[in-house]
Amino acid sequence: MRIYELLRLEIFQNSQLLTGEIGLENEIESVMILEALDIEKWSRKNQLILTSLYAFENMELAEIEDFFQKMRGIGVSGMVVKVERLINRVPEWLLSFCGKYQLPLIKVKKDVTYEQIVLAIYQPILNHQSHVLKTYYEVRQRFNRLTRNFSSYEQIMTEFYHMIQKDCLLLLPEQKLTLRFGTLPHELVVTKRVKMPIGEFSKNHYELLTLFSHSESKEYFALETNIANNFSSECTLLVHEGEVGLKETDLMIIENLIDVIQEKLQMDFLIKKDRYTRLNNLADAILQNTPNNLDEVKSLLKEAKMDYYPYYQGVAFATKDLPTEEKRMLRNKLRSLRTHTLFFEHHNYSLVLYNLKDEQRRLSKEEIRRQLVDSLRQNCHLVIATSPIKPVATIKEILIDCLDILRFNQEYLIANVVDIQDLGIFRYFISEEKLAEVADLIFPELIDLQLRQPELFNTLFTFFKTNRNYKQTSEVLFLHAKTIRYRIDRIQELLALDLNNPLQTMNIEIATYLLHLKLRRKKIEKTSYLN
């Protein structure tokens, strides 16, 4: 209720507004009888004050003005003064302060009781609140009928649109849903945002948006809220005000819709989680705890809907230091490369299993690099392991191969995307029990050379990398060929190396490559740590 609406009530027909047009739009939410001047302890915003001026007896004007300043600061709606009981006329100081602090002042006669005034104010307020609450529960019942039938987001929003009769929009990014109802133009641009205070019957946060349509050269207004939940990415609801704006009952419909959307998001999450657990358990049974009986394996693949084709391939990546969202994004990108997939989650790694028609459908390293180009560029630690294609009879080897590749690459960084062929001779050392034997190939003299004279070690590595070509080595290192020959002679002397001995040279070359890969891994880890 507002001041001008109050004056229209029957009980105020013989009252008099003493302050003209001041504060007629002021909202009234409660009423209080003035008994003491410590108003900051008992009053609140949008409150109407009733007084016979008894509390102001024997008060200095400075104290009274301080009281009016406090009323203005609190946001009091106005004052009703009762005459012909304790006073015969309204004092000049009261009119002066009401005018100065922009407070409407209403004079009523002595036969109007405080009880009548209080009832006149609270009855329409209580009736309105009752109407609002009734709307809330009626709307809830309508939504409950939908939720009992496991309705879709589109069905829920259709019901909402019929109830509120306002153009609206629901965005659910994770579900890739954009549900739009109404006829407003699509190219509206937000030009202003204003946060709205939480109302008496609302618990969600809203913003009032000013929108502009360039095609129509017209402004629109809408209410926006982000539907908070722990089960999905940000969800946004937008409701346009229309010509008459949004009423409090409209807000009750919106509040109900938000509750229903949150409940459905939670239900979808639980269903998705249950399916995830079931599929992950199936993947575990197929790849890690593979039955010895081939028929049992085929039965598990059929249950997982992975029995369309005769061949299988795995692609895995370590997840120990990856955020949950990045793990999900990588998994989804890899799964999108083929139609029939199953993923296996472990706390240290994730693996995507592909069901392939033939070997031509095999995932190549180049295809994976293209798909994950941004992730590989941003995360130098990220390593992708790809297994060879396997028939169902040897499907258990897929997980073993991928884990062995990841384990080897964590010690000796070969590349970001690695398959078994990249390991060459070292594929016979990649199992966990044999990986320690690889380190024995790097003999102490070579490690000492790298630590004490890194420029000589780098020369040796480059020399092997260029197929022992002095000229190419000098070009890569930007050194004179004579300098390269001098350095190689010096290296042979320090390592007791005879380049004419093929077996000895091969062993040194393998050890040099291994040490280079190990140092490369440590350098990347150190750089990542410093950043």
mmCIF file of N, CA and C in Angstrom, residues 168-236:
data_model
loop_
_atom_site.group_PDB
_atom_site.id
_atom_site.type_symbol
_atom_site.label_atom_id
_atom_site.label_comp_id
_atom_site.label_asym_id
_atom_site.label_seq_id
_atom_site.Cartn_x
_atom_site.Cartn_y
_atom_site.Cartn_z
ATOM 1 N N CYS A 168 9.925 -15.523 -22.095
ATOM 2 C CA CYS A 168 10.960 -16.018 -21.188
ATOM 3 C C CYS A 168 11.984 -16.865 -21.940
ATOM 4 N N LEU A 169 13.109 -17.097 -21.250
ATOM 5 C CA LEU A 169 14.225 -17.832 -21.846
ATOM 6 C C LEU A 169 14.931 -18.626 -20.754
ATOM 7 N N LEU A 170 15.213 -19.893 -21.020
ATOM 8 C CA LEU A 170 15.993 -20.733 -20.097
ATOM 9 C C LEU A 170 17.205 -21.263 -20.832
ATOM 10 N N LEU A 171 18.390 -21.021 -20.253
ATOM 11 C CA LEU A 171 19.641 -21.501 -20.839
ATOM 12 C C LEU A 171 20.244 -22.561 -19.932
ATOM 13 N N LEU A 172 20.458 -23.767 -20.476
ATOM 14 C CA LEU A 172 21.107 -24.866 -19.755
ATOM 15 C C LEU A 172 22.303 -25.311 -20.588
ATOM 16 N N PRO A 173 23.471 -24.674 -20.407
ATOM 17 C CA PRO A 173 24.634 -24.934 -21.274
ATOM 18 C C PRO A 173 25.083 -26.385 -21.281
ATOM 19 N N GLU A 174 25.106 -27.032 -20.100
ATOM 20 C CA GLU A 174 25.614 -28.397 -20.033
ATOM 21 C C GLU A 174 24.709 -29.371 -20.785
ATOM 22 N N GLN A 175 23.398 -29.086 -20.783
ATOM 23 C CA GLN A 175 22.451 -29.922 -21.533
ATOM 24 C C GLN A 175 22.314 -29.456 -22.990
ATOM 25 N N LYS A 176 23.035 -28.372 -23.319
ATOM 26 C CA LYS A 176 22.976 -27.774 -24.670
ATOM 27 C C LYS A 176 21.541 -27.420 -25.034
ATOM 28 N N LEU A 177 20.831 -26.817 -24.053
ATOM 29 C CA LEU A 177 19.432 -26.447 -24.240
ATOM 30 C C LEU A 177 19.261 -24.932 -24.177
ATOM 31 N N THR A 178 18.559 -24.391 -25.148
ATOM 32 C CA THR A 178 18.121 -23.005 -25.137
ATOM 33 C C THR A 178 16.620 -23.024 -25.401
ATOM 34 N N LEU A 179 15.830 -22.758 -24.359
ATOM 35 C CA LEU A 179 14.372 -22.821 -24.476
ATOM 36 C C LEU A 179 13.827 -21.393 -24.441
ATOM 37 N N ARG A 180 13.252 -20.975 -25.567
ATOM 38 C CA ARG A 180 12.772 -19.602 -25.720
ATOM 39 C C ARG A 180 11.263 -19.615 -25.980
ATOM 40 N N PHE A 181 10.522 -18.778 -25.242
ATOM 41 C CA PHE A 181 9.073 -18.704 -25.395
ATOM 42 C C PHE A 181 8.674 -17.237 -25.570
ATOM 43 N N GLY A 182 7.858 -16.968 -26.573
ATOM 44 C CA GLY A 182 7.415 -15.605 -26.810
ATOM 45 C C GLY A 182 7.871 -15.080 -28.154
ATOM 46 N N THR A 183 7.680 -13.786 -28.356
ATOM 47 C CA THR A 183 7.917 -13.192 -29.679
ATOM 48 C C THR A 183 8.976 -12.097 -29.674
ATOM 49 N N LEU A 184 9.691 -11.923 -28.570
ATOM 50 C CA LEU A 184 10.691 -10.863 -28.524
ATOM 51 C C LEU A 184 11.842 -11.157 -29.477
ATOM 52 N N PRO A 185 12.492 -10.119 -30.020
ATOM 53 C CA PRO A 185 13.634 -10.334 -30.933
ATOM 54 C C PRO A 185 14.788 -11.033 -30.231
ATOM 55 N N HIS A 186 15.578 -11.785 -31.004
ATOM 56 C CA HIS A 186 16.679 -12.583 -30.430
ATOM 57 C C HIS A 186 17.937 -11.758 -30.194
ATOM 58 N N GLU A 187 18.065 -10.607 -30.889
ATOM 59 C CA GLU A 187 19.351 -9.901 -30.835
ATOM 60 C C GLU A 187 19.370 -8.798 -29.772
ATOM 61 N N LEU A 188 18.668 -9.009 -28.671
ATOM 62 C CA LEU A 188 18.661 -8.015 -27.604
ATOM 63 C C LEU A 188 20.023 -7.925 -26.925
ATOM 64 N N VAL A 189 20.450 -6.705 -26.642
ATOM 65 C CA VAL A 189 21.751 -6.453 -26.005
ATOM 66 C C VAL A 189 21.508 -5.855 -24.626
ATOM 67 N N VAL A 190 22.215 -6.382 -23.622
ATOM 68 C CA VAL A 190 22.083 -5.860 -22.253
ATOM 69 C C VAL A 190 22.834 -4.536 -22.150
ATOM 70 N N THR A 191 22.126 -3.480 -21.781
ATOM 71 C CA THR A 191 22.759 -2.163 -21.637
ATOM 72 C C THR A 191 22.901 -1.744 -20.172
ATOM 73 N N LYS A 192 22.159 -2.416 -19.271
ATOM 74 C CA LYS A 192 22.238 -2.047 -17.856
ATOM 75 C C LYS A 192 21.792 -3.207 -16.988
ATOM 76 N N ARG A 193 22.434 -3.347 -15.826
ATOM 77 C CA ARG A 193 22.072 -4.368 -14.846
ATOM 78 C C ARG A 193 21.929 -3.713 -13.475
ATOM 79 N N VAL A 194 20.834 -4.025 -12.785
ATOM 80 C CA VAL A 194 20.625 -3.502 -11.433
ATOM 81 C C VAL A 194 20.239 -4.663 -10.523
ATOM 82 N N LYS A 195 20.997 -4.865 -9.437
ATOM 83 C CA LYS A 195 20.671 -5.932 -8.496
ATOM 84 C C LYS A 195 19.420 -5.570 -7.717
ATOM 85 N N MET A 196 18.520 -6.537 -7.576
ATOM 86 C CA MET A 196 17.281 -6.317 -6.837
ATOM 87 C C MET A 196 17.404 -6.882 -5.419
ATOM 88 N N PRO A 197 16.855 -6.168 -4.424
ATOM 89 C CA PRO A 197 16.885 -6.712 -3.054
ATOM 90 C C PRO A 197 16.010 -7.959 -2.961
ATOM 91 N N ILE A 198 16.386 -8.874 -2.078
ATOM 92 C CA ILE A 198 15.583 -10.080 -1.870
ATOM 93 C C ILE A 198 14.283 -9.694 -1.177
ATOM 94 N N GLY A 199 13.160 -10.098 -1.753
ATOM 95 C CA GLY A 199 11.848 -9.721 -1.232
ATOM 96 C C GLY A 199 11.404 -10.563 -0.053
ATOM 97 N N GLU A 200 10.226 -10.227 0.456
ATOM 98 C CA GLU A 200 9.694 -10.907 1.642
ATOM 99 C C GLU A 200 9.423 -12.379 1.377
ATOM 100 N N PHE A 201 8.988 -12.701 0.134
ATOM 101 C CA PHE A 201 8.625 -14.075 -0.185
ATOM 102 C C PHE A 201 9.582 -14.714 -1.207
ATOM 103 N N SER A 202 10.735 -14.135 -1.379
ATOM 104 C CA SER A 202 11.689 -14.700 -2.344
ATOM 105 C C SER A 202 12.992 -15.046 -1.651
ATOM 106 N N LYS A 203 13.669 -16.049 -2.190
ATOM 107 C CA LYS A 203 14.949 -16.464 -1.609
ATOM 108 C C LYS A 203 16.085 -16.441 -2.635
ATOM 109 N N ASN A 204 15.751 -16.176 -3.888
ATOM 110 C CA ASN A 204 16.753 -16.166 -4.953
ATOM 111 C C ASN A 204 17.187 -14.740 -5.280
ATOM 112 N N HIS A 205 18.346 -14.617 -5.892
ATOM 113 C CA HIS A 205 18.889 -13.309 -6.263
ATOM 114 C C HIS A 205 18.500 -12.994 -7.707
ATOM 115 N N TYR A 206 18.063 -11.749 -7.918
ATOM 116 C CA TYR A 206 17.618 -11.324 -9.245
ATOM 117 C C TYR A 206 18.330 -10.040 -9.656
ATOM 118 N N GLU A 207 18.411 -9.852 -10.967
ATOM 119 C CA GLU A 207 18.895 -8.599 -11.536
ATOM 120 C C GLU A 207 17.856 -8.079 -12.528
ATOM 121 N N LEU A 208 17.633 -6.778 -12.503
ATOM 122 C CA LEU A 208 16.746 -6.157 -13.483
ATOM 123 C C LEU A 208 17.605 -5.685 -14.652
ATOM 124 N N LEU A 209 17.324 -6.210 -15.846
ATOM 125 C CA LEU A 209 18.113 -5.894 -17.027
ATOM 126 C C LEU A 209 17.377 -4.899 -17.910
ATOM 127 N N THR A 210 18.144 -3.964 -18.448
ATOM 128 C CA THR A 210 17.647 -3.109 -19.521
ATOM 129 C C THR A 210 18.225 -3.647 -20.820
ATOM 130 N N LEU A 211 17.362 -3.999 -21.755
ATOM 131 C CA LEU A 211 17.770 -4.614 -23.019
ATOM 132 C C LEU A 211 17.420 -3.682 -24.173
ATOM 133 N N PHE A 212 18.254 -3.738 -25.217
ATOM 134 C CA PHE A 212 17.998 -2.873 -26.374
ATOM 135 C C PHE A 212 18.009 -3.691 -27.656
ATOM 136 N N SER A 213 16.986 -3.444 -28.494
ATOM 137 C CA SER A 213 16.895 -4.088 -29.800
ATOM 138 C C SER A 213 17.297 -3.078 -30.873
ATOM 139 N N HIS A 214 18.397 -3.370 -31.585
ATOM 140 C CA HIS A 214 18.853 -2.465 -32.650
ATOM 141 C C HIS A 214 17.894 -2.490 -33.836
ATOM 142 N N SER A 215 17.316 -3.652 -34.096
ATOM 143 C CA SER A 215 16.422 -3.757 -35.253
ATOM 144 C C SER A 215 15.141 -2.958 -35.048
ATOM 145 N N GLU A 216 14.703 -2.841 -33.769
ATOM 146 C CA GLU A 216 13.472 -2.115 -33.480
ATOM 147 C C GLU A 216 13.721 -0.743 -32.867
ATOM 148 N N SER A 217 15.016 -0.484 -32.500
ATOM 149 C CA SER A 217 15.363 0.768 -31.794
ATOM 150 C C SER A 217 14.457 0.953 -30.574
ATOM 151 N N LYS A 218 14.370 -0.114 -29.766
ATOM 152 C CA LYS A 218 13.433 -0.128 -28.648
ATOM 153 C C LYS A 218 14.058 -0.794 -27.426
ATOM 154 N N GLU A 219 13.703 -0.285 -26.237
ATOM 155 C CA GLU A 219 14.178 -0.868 -24.983
ATOM 156 C C GLU A 219 13.158 -1.855 -24.411
ATOM 157 N N TYR A 220 13.703 -2.903 -23.791
ATOM 158 C CA TYR A 220 12.876 -3.864 -23.074
ATOM 159 C C TYR A 220 13.463 -4.037 -21.668
ATOM 160 N N PHE A 221 12.647 -4.564 -20.767
ATOM 161 C CA PHE A 221 13.110 -4.813 -19.402
ATOM 162 C C PHE A 221 12.819 -6.269 -19.032
ATOM 163 N N ALA A 222 13.767 -6.866 -18.303
ATOM 164 C CA ALA A 222 13.610 -8.286 -17.956
ATOM 165 C C ALA A 222 14.245 -8.574 -16.610
ATOM 166 N N LEU A 223 13.753 -9.641 -15.998
ATOM 167 C CA LEU A 223 14.311 -10.136 -14.739
ATOM 168 C C LEU A 223 15.207 -11.327 -15.063
ATOM 169 N N GLU A 224 16.414 -11.340 -14.514
ATOM 170 C CA GLU A 224 17.340 -12.448 -14.767
ATOM 171 C C GLU A 224 17.814 -13.042 -13.447
ATOM 172 N N THR A 225 17.953 -14.358 -13.418
ATOM 173 C CA THR A 225 18.524 -15.028 -12.260
ATOM 174 C C THR A 225 19.351 -16.219 -12.719
ATOM 175 N N ASN A 226 20.448 -16.440 -12.055
ATOM 176 C CA ASN A 226 21.256 -17.644 -12.285
ATOM 177 C C ASN A 226 20.788 -18.707 -11.300
ATOM 178 N N ILE A 227 20.324 -19.818 -11.835
ATOM 179 C CA ILE A 227 19.767 -20.882 -10.988
ATOM 180 C C ILE A 227 20.910 -21.647 -10.337
ATOM 181 N N ALA A 228 21.112 -21.377 -9.056
ATOM 182 C CA ALA A 228 22.235 -21.988 -8.331
ATOM 183 C C ALA A 228 21.996 -23.475 -8.127
ATOM 184 N N ASN A 229 23.038 -24.271 -8.377
ATOM 185 C CA ASN A 229 22.967 -25.711 -8.114
ATOM 186 C C ASN A 229 24.369 -26.282 -8.114
ATOM 187 N N ASN A 230 24.505 -27.463 -7.530
ATOM 188 C CA ASN A 230 25.818 -28.126 -7.442
ATOM 189 C C ASN A 230 25.951 -29.263 -8.438
ATOM 190 N N PHE A 231 25.043 -29.338 -9.397
ATOM 191 C CA PHE A 231 24.989 -30.511 -10.256
ATOM 192 C C PHE A 231 25.239 -30.196 -11.720
ATOM 193 N N SER A 232 25.281 -28.923 -12.079
ATOM 194 C CA SER A 232 25.414 -28.567 -13.490
ATOM 195 C C SER A 232 26.132 -27.232 -13.578
ATOM 196 N N SER A 233 26.563 -26.891 -14.791
ATOM 197 C CA SER A 233 27.150 -25.583 -14.998
ATOM 198 C C SER A 233 26.059 -24.523 -14.893
ATOM 199 N N GLU A 234 26.458 -23.275 -14.962
ATOM 200 C CA GLU A 234 25.529 -22.173 -14.717
ATOM 201 C C GLU A 234 24.281 -22.233 -15.596
ATOM 202 N N CYS A 235 23.115 -22.081 -14.960
ATOM 203 C CA CYS A 235 21.836 -22.070 -15.677
ATOM 204 C C CYS A 235 21.204 -20.693 -15.499
ATOM 205 N N THR A 236 20.652 -20.153 -16.566
ATOM 206 C CA THR A 236 20.135 -18.789 -16.534
ATOM 207 C C THR A 236 18.672 -18.756 -16.947
#
